[in-house]
GROMACS .gro file of C-alpha atoms in nm:
model
  473
    1MET     CA    1   5.296  10.145   9.319
    2SER     CA    2   5.538  10.347   9.530
    3THR     CA    3   5.907  10.341   9.446
    4VAL     CA    4   6.171  10.238   9.697
    5ARG     CA    5   6.271  10.603   9.731
    6GLU     CA    6   5.916  10.711   9.811
    7ILE     CA    7   5.884  10.440  10.074
    8PHE     CA    8   6.232  10.507  10.214
    9GLU     CA    9   6.169  10.879  10.255
   10LYS     CA   10   5.859  10.808  10.465
   11ASP     CA   11   5.993  10.512  10.662
   12GLU     CA   12   6.359  10.410  10.627
   13ALA     CA   13   6.308  10.062  10.773
   14ALA     CA   14   6.023   9.992  10.533
   15GLY     CA   15   6.225  10.137  10.245
   16LEU     CA   16   6.520   9.912  10.326
   17LYS     CA   17   6.285   9.614  10.330
   18ALA     CA   18   6.142   9.722   9.993
   19PHE     CA   19   6.493   9.743   9.847
   20GLU     CA   20   6.570   9.397   9.987
   21GLU     CA   21   6.267   9.260   9.803
   22LYS     CA   22   6.386   9.422   9.480
   23ILE     CA   23   6.727   9.254   9.498
   24LYS     CA   24   6.599   8.907   9.593
   25PRO     CA   25   6.574   8.786   9.230
   26LEU     CA   26   6.934   8.889   9.158
   27GLY     CA   27   7.085   8.579   9.318
   28LEU     CA   28   7.331   8.758   9.545
   29SER     CA   29   7.509   8.554   9.809
   30GLU     CA   30   7.405   8.612  10.168
   31GLY     CA   31   7.734   8.790  10.236
   32ALA     CA   32   7.693   9.017   9.934
   33LYS     CA   33   7.330   9.093  10.018
   34GLU     CA   34   7.415   9.177  10.379
   35LYS     CA   35   7.691   9.414  10.271
   36LEU     CA   36   7.479   9.578  10.001
   37LEU     CA   37   7.197   9.647  10.246
   38TYR     CA   38   7.445   9.799  10.492
   39MET     CA   39   7.594  10.024  10.223
   40PHE     CA   40   7.248  10.119  10.092
   41LYS     CA   41   7.141  10.229  10.438
   42SER     CA   42   7.463  10.418  10.506
   43ALA     CA   43   7.439  10.595  10.169
   44PHE     CA   44   7.077  10.703  10.181
   45SER     CA   45   6.950  10.722  10.540
   46LYS     CA   46   6.938  11.079  10.666
   47ALA     CA   47   7.160  11.014  10.967
   48SER     CA   48   7.423  10.813  10.780
   49ALA     CA   49   7.424  11.035  10.472
   50ALA     CA   50   7.510  11.332  10.692
   51ASP     CA   51   7.804  11.135  10.833
   52CYS     CA   52   7.931  11.060  10.481
   53MET     CA   53   8.074  11.411  10.452
   54ILE     CA   54   8.371  11.513  10.664
   55ASP     CA   55   8.345  11.793  10.920
   56TRP     CA   56   8.651  11.990  10.812
   57GLN     CA   57   8.717  12.153  11.148
   58TYR     CA   58   8.828  11.812  11.282
   59VAL     CA   59   9.076  11.735  11.002
   60VAL     CA   60   9.432  11.716  11.139
   61PRO     CA   61   9.733  11.612  10.924
   62LEU     CA   62   9.944  11.323  11.049
   63THR     CA   63  10.265  11.397  11.236
   64ASP     CA   64  10.576  11.178  11.254
   65LYS     CA   65  10.416  11.016  11.559
   66GLU     CA   66  10.142  10.861  11.345
   67GLN     CA   67  10.339  10.857  11.017
   68THR     CA   68  10.679  10.698  11.071
   69PRO     CA   69  10.953  10.811  10.829
   70TYR     CA   70  11.084  10.516  10.629
   71GLU     CA   71  11.443  10.617  10.708
   72THR     CA   72  11.392  10.519  11.073
   73LEU     CA   73  11.279  10.162  11.001
   74LYS     CA   74  11.503   9.869  11.085
   75ASP     CA   75  11.603   9.569  10.877
   76PRO     CA   76  11.465   9.236  11.006
   77GLU     CA   77  11.706   8.990  11.162
   78ASN     CA   78  11.542   8.689  10.995
   79PRO     CA   79  11.355   8.788  10.678
   80ALA     CA   80  11.255   8.431  10.588
   81GLU     CA   81  11.068   8.386  10.916
   82LEU     CA   82  10.871   8.704  10.857
   83LEU     CA   83  10.792   8.608  10.499
   84LYS     CA   84  10.641   8.278  10.615
   85LYS     CA   85  10.366   8.486  10.778
   86LEU     CA   86  10.293   8.696  10.469
   87VAL     CA   87  10.023   8.686  10.202
   88ILE     CA   88  10.051   8.919   9.901
   89VAL     CA   89   9.711   9.038   9.777
   90LYS     CA   90   9.681   9.222   9.447
   91LEU     CA   91   9.361   9.401   9.346
   92ASN     CA   92   9.295   9.279   8.992
   93GLY     CA   93   8.932   9.360   8.921
   94GLY     CA   94   8.978   9.655   8.688
   95LEU     CA   95   8.948   9.676   8.312
   96GLY     CA   96   9.173   9.883   8.089
   97THR     CA   97   8.880  10.076   7.943
   98THR     CA   98   9.027  10.420   8.015
   99MET     CA   99   9.328  10.315   7.806
  100GLY     CA  100   9.113  10.175   7.525
  101CYS     CA  101   9.139   9.808   7.622
  102THR     CA  102   8.845   9.574   7.674
  103GLY     CA  103   9.015   9.314   7.894
  104PRO     CA  104   9.180   9.324   8.237
  105LYS     CA  105   9.417   9.614   8.277
  106SER     CA  106   9.677   9.380   8.424
  107LEU     CA  107   9.724   9.217   8.082
  108ILE     CA  108   9.834   9.538   7.909
  109SER     CA  109  10.192   9.509   7.786
  110CYS     CA  110  10.394   9.722   8.021
  111ARG     CA  111  10.764   9.681   7.951
  112ASN     CA  112  10.978   9.450   7.740
  113GLY     CA  113  10.666   9.264   7.625
  114LYS     CA  114  10.560   9.176   7.978
  115SER     CA  115  10.223   9.266   8.127
  116PHE     CA  116  10.158   9.398   8.477
  117PHE     CA  117  10.055   9.045   8.574
  118ASP     CA  118  10.376   8.894   8.433
  119ILE     CA  119  10.589   9.145   8.621
  120VAL     CA  120  10.409   9.089   8.952
  121VAL     CA  121  10.452   8.712   8.918
  122ASP     CA  122  10.823   8.765   8.848
  123GLN     CA  123  10.854   8.990   9.154
  124VAL     CA  124  10.702   8.727   9.383
  125LYS     CA  125  10.917   8.452   9.230
  126GLU     CA  126  11.234   8.655   9.287
  127LEU     CA  127  11.135   8.714   9.650
  128ASN     CA  128  11.073   8.345   9.712
  129ASP     CA  129  11.389   8.236   9.532
  130LYS     CA  130  11.602   8.480   9.729
  131TYR     CA  131  11.477   8.378  10.072
  132GLY     CA  132  11.374   8.017  10.013
  133THR     CA  133  11.010   8.090  10.092
  134ASP     CA  134  10.673   8.017   9.934
  135VAL     CA  135  10.483   8.343   9.974
  136PRO     CA  136  10.156   8.312   9.780
  137LEU     CA  137  10.025   8.564   9.530
  138VAL     CA  138   9.653   8.619   9.587
  139LEU     CA  139   9.445   8.798   9.324
  140MET     CA  140   9.107   8.956   9.388
  141HIS     CA  141   8.919   8.945   9.059
  142SER     CA  142   8.586   9.093   8.961
  143PHE     CA  143   8.315   8.958   8.733
  144ASN     CA  144   8.485   9.168   8.465
  145THR     CA  145   8.824   8.997   8.488
  146ASP     CA  146   8.791   8.646   8.632
  147ASP     CA  147   8.716   8.444   8.318
  148ILE     CA  148   8.978   8.621   8.106
  149MET     CA  149   9.247   8.589   8.375
  150ARG     CA  150   9.193   8.219   8.440
  151PRO     CA  151   9.418   8.077   8.163
  152HIS     CA  152   9.691   8.326   8.249
  153VAL     CA  153   9.680   8.222   8.615
  154GLU     CA  154   9.680   7.852   8.525
  155ALA     CA  155   9.989   7.902   8.310
  156VAL     CA  156  10.196   8.017   8.611
  157LYS     CA  157  10.410   7.731   8.741
  158ASP     CA  158  10.674   7.890   8.964
  159VAL     CA  159  10.451   8.084   9.205
  160LYS     CA  160  10.151   7.974   9.407
  161VAL     CA  161   9.869   8.190   9.267
  162ILE     CA  162   9.532   8.191   9.444
  163THR     CA  163   9.228   8.379   9.317
  164PHE     CA  164   8.893   8.483   9.459
  165ASN     CA  165   8.618   8.706   9.330
  166GLN     CA  166   8.482   9.022   9.479
  167ASN     CA  167   8.107   9.075   9.490
  168LYS     CA  168   7.899   9.238   9.223
  169PHE     CA  169   7.635   9.491   9.320
  170PRO     CA  170   7.344   9.619   9.113
  171ARG     CA  171   7.365   9.975   8.993
  172ILE     CA  172   7.083  10.182   9.138
  173TYR     CA  173   6.861  10.444   8.975
  174THR     CA  174   6.885  10.757   9.189
  175ASP     CA  175   6.529  10.869   9.118
  176THR     CA  176   6.369  10.545   9.242
  177LEU     CA  177   6.649  10.381   9.448
  178GLU     CA  178   6.574  10.060   9.260
  179PRO     CA  179   6.826   9.832   9.086
  180VAL     CA  180   6.893   9.879   8.717
  181PRO     CA  181   6.724   9.590   8.532
  182GLU     CA  182   6.921   9.347   8.321
  183ASN     CA  183   6.972   9.452   7.961
  184ALA     CA  184   6.963   9.160   7.717
  185GLU     CA  185   7.208   9.335   7.485
  186SER     CA  186   7.451   9.416   7.766
  187PRO     CA  187   7.381   9.188   8.065
  188ILE     CA  188   7.671   9.317   8.275
  189SER     CA  189   7.557   9.677   8.246
  190MET     CA  190   7.340   9.639   8.555
  191TRP     CA  191   7.636   9.545   8.775
  192ASN     CA  192   7.932   9.721   8.932
  193PRO     CA  193   8.216   9.599   9.154
  194PRO     CA  194   8.163   9.763   9.495
  195GLY     CA  195   8.517   9.897   9.536
  196HIS     CA  196   8.832   9.730   9.662
  197ALA     CA  197   8.721   9.735  10.028
  198ASP     CA  198   8.534   9.420   9.927
  199VAL     CA  199   8.865   9.241   9.978
  200TYR     CA  200   8.803   9.199  10.351
  201HIS     CA  201   8.457   9.041  10.341
  202CYS     CA  202   8.531   8.833  10.033
  203LEU     CA  203   8.847   8.688  10.186
  204ARG     CA  204   8.634   8.575  10.477
  205ASP     CA  205   8.338   8.454  10.271
  206SER     CA  206   8.563   8.259  10.033
  207GLY     CA  207   8.719   8.070  10.324
  208LEU     CA  208   9.065   8.202  10.240
  209LEU     CA  209   9.099   8.407  10.558
  210ASP     CA  210   9.058   8.097  10.776
  211LYS     CA  211   9.282   7.898  10.542
  212PHE     CA  212   9.564   8.149  10.571
  213LEU     CA  213   9.533   8.170  10.948
  214ALA     CA  214   9.545   7.790  10.974
  215GLU     CA  215   9.869   7.799  10.771
  216GLY     CA  216  10.026   8.043  11.016
  217LYS     CA  217   9.983   8.351  10.798
  218THR     CA  218   9.927   8.663  11.008
  219ILE     CA  219   9.978   8.960  10.776
  220MET     CA  220   9.872   9.055  10.425
  221MET     CA  221  10.002   9.325  10.199
  222ILE     CA  222   9.732   9.470   9.972
  223SER     CA  223   9.807   9.685   9.668
  224ASN     CA  224   9.686   9.761   9.317
  225ILE     CA  225   9.827   9.531   9.051
  226ASP     CA  226   9.911   9.832   8.831
  227ASN     CA  227  10.137   9.984   9.097
  228LEU     CA  228  10.472   9.854   8.977
  229GLY     CA  229  10.649   9.989   9.285
  230SER     CA  230  10.444   9.796   9.540
  231VAL     CA  231  10.688   9.513   9.600
  232VAL     CA  232  10.740   9.356   9.942
  233ASP     CA  233  10.962   9.580  10.154
  234LEU     CA  234  11.120   9.391  10.441
  235LYS     CA  235  11.159   9.699  10.661
  236VAL     CA  236  10.789   9.781  10.634
  237LEU     CA  237  10.695   9.416  10.687
  238ASN     CA  238  10.921   9.405  10.992
  239LYS     CA  239  10.747   9.704  11.149
  240ALA     CA  240  10.401   9.560  11.082
  241ILE     CA  241  10.484   9.224  11.241
  242THR     CA  242  10.712   9.323  11.530
  243GLU     CA  243  10.472   9.595  11.644
  244ASN     CA  244  10.173   9.367  11.576
  245ARG     CA  245   9.990   9.647  11.397
  246SER     CA  246   9.631   9.583  11.292
  247TYR     CA  247   9.654   9.820  10.998
  248MET     CA  248   9.943  10.011  10.845
  249ALA     CA  249   9.920  10.246  10.547
  250GLU     CA  250  10.204  10.351  10.319
  251THR     CA  251  10.203  10.721  10.238
  252VAL     CA  252  10.415  10.922   9.995
  253LEU     CA  253  10.479  11.292   9.952
  254LYS     CA  254  10.253  11.465   9.700
  255THR     CA  255  10.344  11.614   9.368
  256LEU     CA  256  10.120  11.852   9.174
  257ASP     CA  257   9.968  11.553   8.991
  258ASP     CA  258   9.856  11.381   9.312
  259TRP     CA  259   9.570  11.606   9.422
  260LYS     CA  260   9.311  11.328   9.379
  261GLY     CA  261   9.476  11.081   9.614
  262GLY     CA  262   9.308  10.995   9.943
  263MET     CA  263   9.511  11.044  10.258
  264PRO     CA  264   9.509  10.924  10.619
  265ILE     CA  265   9.436  11.199  10.871
  266MET     CA  266   9.357  11.230  11.239
  267TYR     CA  267   8.985  11.288  11.280
  268LYS     CA  268   8.813  11.323  11.615
  269GLY     CA  269   9.094  11.139  11.789
  270HIS     CA  270   9.144  10.848  11.549
  271MET     CA  271   9.287  10.784  11.204
  272LYS     CA  272   9.059  10.811  10.903
  273LEU     CA  273   9.098  10.803  10.525
  274LEU     CA  274   9.014  11.138  10.370
  275GLU     CA  275   8.880  11.081  10.016
  276THR     CA  276   8.768  11.336   9.758
  277ALA     CA  277   8.413  11.197   9.775
  278ILE     CA  278   8.366  11.295  10.141
  279VAL     CA  279   8.519  11.644  10.125
  280PRO     CA  280   8.262  11.931  10.137
  281LYS     CA  281   8.281  12.145   9.823
  282GLU     CA  282   8.366  12.457  10.022
  283HIS     CA  283   8.682  12.286  10.153
  284PHE     CA  284   8.806  12.134   9.828
  285ASN     CA  285   9.085  12.392   9.800
  286ASP     CA  286   9.196  12.303  10.153
  287TYR     CA  287   9.196  11.936  10.056
  288THR     CA  288   9.427  11.999   9.759
  289ASP     CA  289   9.652  12.245   9.945
  290MET     CA  290   9.996  12.082   9.951
  291ASN     CA  291  10.105  12.313  10.230
  292PHE     CA  292   9.834  12.165  10.454
  293LEU     CA  293   9.825  11.801  10.342
  294ASN     CA  294  10.149  11.717  10.163
  295TYR     CA  295  10.116  11.338  10.152
  296PHE     CA  296   9.866  11.076  10.033
  297HIS     CA  297   9.785  10.706  10.067
  298ALA     CA  298   9.977  10.497   9.813
  299ASN     CA  299   9.710  10.225   9.850
  300ASN     CA  300   9.981   9.989   9.970
  301LEU     CA  301   9.851   9.864  10.302
  302TRP     CA  302   9.932   9.598  10.556
  303VAL     CA  303   9.654   9.428  10.752
  304ASN     CA  304   9.682   9.185  11.042
  305LEU     CA  305   9.475   8.877  10.958
  306VAL     CA  306   9.399   8.791  11.321
  307THR     CA  307   9.256   9.131  11.408
  308LEU     CA  308   9.079   9.150  11.071
  309LYS     CA  309   8.892   8.829  11.146
  310GLN     CA  310   8.797   8.962  11.488
  311ALA     CA  311   8.672   9.290  11.342
  312LEU     CA  312   8.465   9.105  11.083
  313SER     CA  313   8.321   8.878  11.350
  314ASP     CA  314   8.221   9.149  11.595
  315GLY     CA  315   8.107   9.400  11.333
  316THR     CA  316   8.366   9.667  11.412
  317LEU     CA  317   8.518   9.684  11.063
  318LYS     CA  318   8.400  10.027  10.951
  319LEU     CA  319   8.414  10.118  10.583
  320ASP     CA  320   8.295  10.449  10.442
  321THR     CA  321   8.036  10.416  10.167
  322MET     CA  322   8.102  10.632   9.862
  323ARG     CA  323   7.836  10.720   9.606
  324ASN     CA  324   7.969  10.715   9.251
  325TYR     CA  325   7.717  10.883   9.019
  326LYS     CA  326   7.700  10.802   8.647
  327LYS     CA  327   7.459  10.825   8.353
  328TYR     CA  328   7.299  10.512   8.209
  329ASN     CA  329   7.039  10.529   7.930
  330ASN     CA  330   6.997  10.900   8.004
  331ARG     CA  331   6.909  10.832   8.367
  332GLU     CA  332   7.130  10.897   8.665
  333ILE     CA  333   7.250  10.591   8.849
  334VAL     CA  334   7.465  10.547   9.156
  335GLN     CA  335   7.726  10.282   9.230
  336LEU     CA  336   7.787  10.207   9.597
  337GLU     CA  337   8.157  10.159   9.661
  338ALA     CA  338   8.408  10.157   9.944
  339ALA     CA  339   8.788  10.193   9.949
  340CYS     CA  340   8.999   9.937  10.135
  341GLY     CA  341   9.197  10.221  10.289
  342SER     CA  342   8.893  10.337  10.484
  343ALA     CA  343   8.939  10.038  10.717
  344ILE     CA  344   9.211  10.243  10.887
  345GLN     CA  345   8.946  10.391  11.119
  346SER     CA  346   8.850  10.047  11.251
  347PHE     CA  347   9.161   9.987  11.461
  348LYS     CA  348   9.298  10.188  11.751
  349ASP     CA  349   9.658  10.095  11.667
  350SER     CA  350   9.644  10.195  11.299
  351CYS     CA  351   9.950  10.381  11.176
  352ALA     CA  352  10.124  10.496  10.860
  353VAL     CA  353  10.475  10.480  10.715
  354ARG     CA  354  10.595  10.758  10.486
  355VAL     CA  355  10.779  10.563  10.217
  356PRO     CA  356  10.998  10.670   9.923
  357ARG     CA  357  10.825  10.770   9.602
  358ASN     CA  358  10.955  10.462   9.423
  359ARG     CA  359  10.696  10.255   9.610
  360PHE     CA  360  10.424  10.440   9.421
  361LEU     CA  361  10.453  10.372   9.049
  362PRO     CA  362  10.098  10.332   8.915
  363VAL     CA  363   9.999  10.329   8.550
  364LYS     CA  364   9.657  10.487   8.508
  365SER     CA  365   9.709  10.638   8.163
  366CYS     CA  366   9.935  10.623   7.859
  367ASN     CA  367  10.126  10.920   8.003
  368GLU     CA  368  10.243  10.693   8.284
  369LEU     CA  369  10.284  10.396   8.049
  370LEU     CA  370  10.538  10.600   7.852
  371LEU     CA  371  10.719  10.679   8.174
  372VAL     CA  372  10.763  10.315   8.282
  373ARG     CA  373  10.869  10.210   7.932
  374ALA     CA  374  11.138  10.478   7.913
  375ASN     CA  375  11.491  10.479   8.054
  376VAL     CA  376  11.384  10.694   8.347
  377TYR     CA  377  11.377  10.352   8.511
  378ILE     CA  378  11.609  10.058   8.473
  379MET     CA  379  11.516   9.701   8.557
  380GLU     CA  380  11.695   9.515   8.834
  381GLY     CA  381  11.541   9.175   8.784
  382SER     CA  382  11.169   9.252   8.788
  383HIS     CA  383  11.204   9.567   8.999
  384PHE     CA  384  11.177   9.918   8.860
  385VAL     CA  385  11.468  10.129   8.985
  386ARG     CA  386  11.527  10.498   8.917
  387ASN     CA  387  11.802  10.529   8.658
  388PRO     CA  388  12.115  10.656   8.840
  389ALA     CA  389  12.208  10.846   8.523
  390ARG     CA  390  11.910  11.074   8.585
  391LYS     CA  391  12.035  11.366   8.796
  392ILE     CA  392  11.699  11.545   8.815
  393ALA     CA  393  11.522  11.469   9.143
  394ASP     CA  394  11.164  11.470   9.012
  395LEU     CA  395  11.016  11.240   8.752
  396PRO     CA  396  10.947  11.392   8.410
  397SER     CA  397  10.607  11.552   8.369
  398ILE     CA  398  10.429  11.389   8.073
  399GLN     CA  399  10.124  11.555   7.915
  400LEU     CA  400   9.995  11.387   7.601
  401SER     CA  401   9.681  11.492   7.415
  402GLN     CA  402   9.365  11.281   7.396
  403ILE     CA  403   9.477  11.114   7.075
  404TYR     CA  404   9.727  10.913   7.284
  405GLN     CA  405   9.464  10.798   7.536
  406HIS     CA  406   9.421  10.447   7.396
  407VAL     CA  407   9.712  10.203   7.400
  408GLU     CA  408   9.673  10.109   7.033
  409ASP     CA  409   9.688  10.473   6.920
  410PHE     CA  410   9.969  10.546   7.166
  411GLU     CA  411  10.186  10.262   7.035
  412LYS     CA  412  10.140  10.374   6.674
  413ARG     CA  413  10.289  10.709   6.771
  414PHE     CA  414  10.555  10.575   7.008
  415PRO     CA  415  10.698  10.256   6.851
  416GLU     CA  416  10.957  10.278   7.127
  417ALA     CA  417  11.004  10.505   7.426
  418PRO     CA  418  11.238  10.802   7.372
  419ASP     CA  419  11.548  10.858   7.583
  420MET     CA  420  11.400  11.066   7.865
  421VAL     CA  421  11.673  11.045   8.127
  422ASP     CA  422  11.730  11.422   8.107
  423LEU     CA  423  11.371  11.524   8.036
  424VAL     CA  424  11.196  11.772   8.266
  425LYS     CA  425  10.862  11.807   8.087
  426LEU     CA  426  10.705  11.678   7.766
  427HIS     CA  427  10.387  11.843   7.642
  428VAL     CA  428  10.232  11.712   7.321
  429ASP     CA  429   9.916  11.871   7.182
  430GLY     CA  430   9.822  11.726   6.845
  431ASP     CA  431   9.893  11.422   6.631
  432VAL     CA  432  10.267  11.358   6.653
  433PHE     CA  433  10.448  11.039   6.550
  434PHE     CA  434  10.782  10.975   6.721
  435GLY     CA  435  11.054  10.784   6.540
  436LYS     CA  436  11.315  10.557   6.695
  437ASN     CA  437  11.622  10.659   6.895
  438ILE     CA  438  11.466  10.993   6.991
  439LYS     CA  439  11.621  11.186   7.281
  440LEU     CA  440  11.422  11.442   7.482
  441VAL     CA  441  11.605  11.690   7.706
  442GLY     CA  442  11.476  11.965   7.933
  443ASN     CA  443  11.137  12.114   7.846
  444VAL     CA  444  10.988  11.998   7.517
  445ASP     CA  445  10.662  12.155   7.400
  446ILE     CA  446  10.502  12.027   7.078
  447GLN     CA  447  10.174  12.176   6.954
  448ILE     CA  448  10.037  12.082   6.614
  449PRO     CA  449   9.708  12.223   6.475
  450ALA     CA  450   9.408  11.992   6.455
  451GLY     CA  451   9.391  11.796   6.131
  452GLN     CA  452   9.768  11.801   6.079
  453THR     CA  453  10.032  11.544   6.170
  454LEU     CA  454  10.400  11.569   6.248
  455THR     CA  455  10.667  11.298   6.241
  456ILE     CA  456  10.978  11.330   6.457
  457PRO     CA  457  11.249  11.156   6.250
  458ASP     CA  458  11.465  10.874   6.384
  459GLY     CA  459  11.764  10.983   6.589
  460LYS     CA  460  11.635  11.335   6.657
  461VAL     CA  461  11.738  11.519   6.975
  462LEU     CA  462  11.484  11.771   7.107
  463LYS     CA  463  11.622  11.996   7.379
  464ASP     CA  464  11.439  12.285   7.551
  465CYS     CA  465  11.236  12.358   7.242
  466THR     CA  466  10.895  12.460   7.116
  467ILE     CA  467  10.774  12.281   6.804
  468ARG     CA  468  10.481  12.410   6.599
  469SER     CA  469  10.556  12.251   6.260
  470ALA     CA  470  10.816  12.044   6.075
  471ALA     CA  471  11.006  12.367   6.007
  472ASP     CA  472  11.093  12.388   6.379
  473LEU     CA  473  11.267  12.050   6.381
   0.00000   0.00000   0.00000
């Protein structure tokens, strides 16, 4: 019997039908099936696959016309009235696997014993208490996180928390273009969440989009739950509502660590999200050139609910399909995904706001976890604020070796965060245990040979030094 790929390569319509037959037993909802078939076609048809890659000659960086500087934004006259129209959506489908955790990443202890989820709830509560509003917190979960998050959500009493689930798509073998079969030992191994662009269709399919519109909500702010800087900014909200923008992206200036971040650009006369996955290999250096593209999308975005519903209804919501290749049981598979930022191309009035760096404070690794636990930031309520005692403009550069990758191992070696208010760069290569009341100043480079350990004693000050053994302390 011919595989889906063999059929598809001869006749794309017949191949699409064959794939549809293969996914019938999986029990996908009609909305999920429709979206999967669309993404399958856009990923593998010859015409669509060619469009997946960007034509670099048409890439044009945004100017201040399309990317408004934050400093020019105005404060709203009546914040409470604007907030009545707002829905806060946090993307909460990810696991903490890259940091050695099996559960939702949002439950990792972040600072002062509070998780990302705890801090976000506190941020929304503070906003509502300050302005006498009832802005809801909406969480998009995945099949990976929903069950585990449920008791934590139910325990929240002071904030209206609403949840919905994104779809799950079957992983696909690249050699046959057929779904990975269920594995009795690991039943979820056949599935993947199809990226955070699922937020748009799933809001509609869950009925929440119509519910919010009926309640007079007209704008939603979407951001990753692990971005501790993505709080509601009234100036940005004011611009989105008063200008009635369909889509507005927040951008920040790049640092050397931000080369992976997608960025809005002008492309053939309209805005588009430029992602690593759609950049031709021969232009990768251009893509990472900070002199050419010196900003990126913070993945904080503001979407008009009225125009979103219209775009979903008339089929004009365009999302770029990305192919994420992995190995499974020694065979190559592909996950079909889409980024919510790619919706920027769907609206003629899309724009961007170049915001301060403090609105982008993600935690993707234990390097960044150390940063948010340290005194580089102080807490004003539930908000992370740059410590005024730090006179160095840039954040410290943190480079920890692989042994610190998992939270459990990291916390054994950092029982508390050092004083890093005057730190420029910390580089640790090897197995180093830090004591309490440590102060790091300037450039600190610690390299310990494999198989050895080093303990930095309590109260030690390390300033502009290179450490190779205990004798250097």
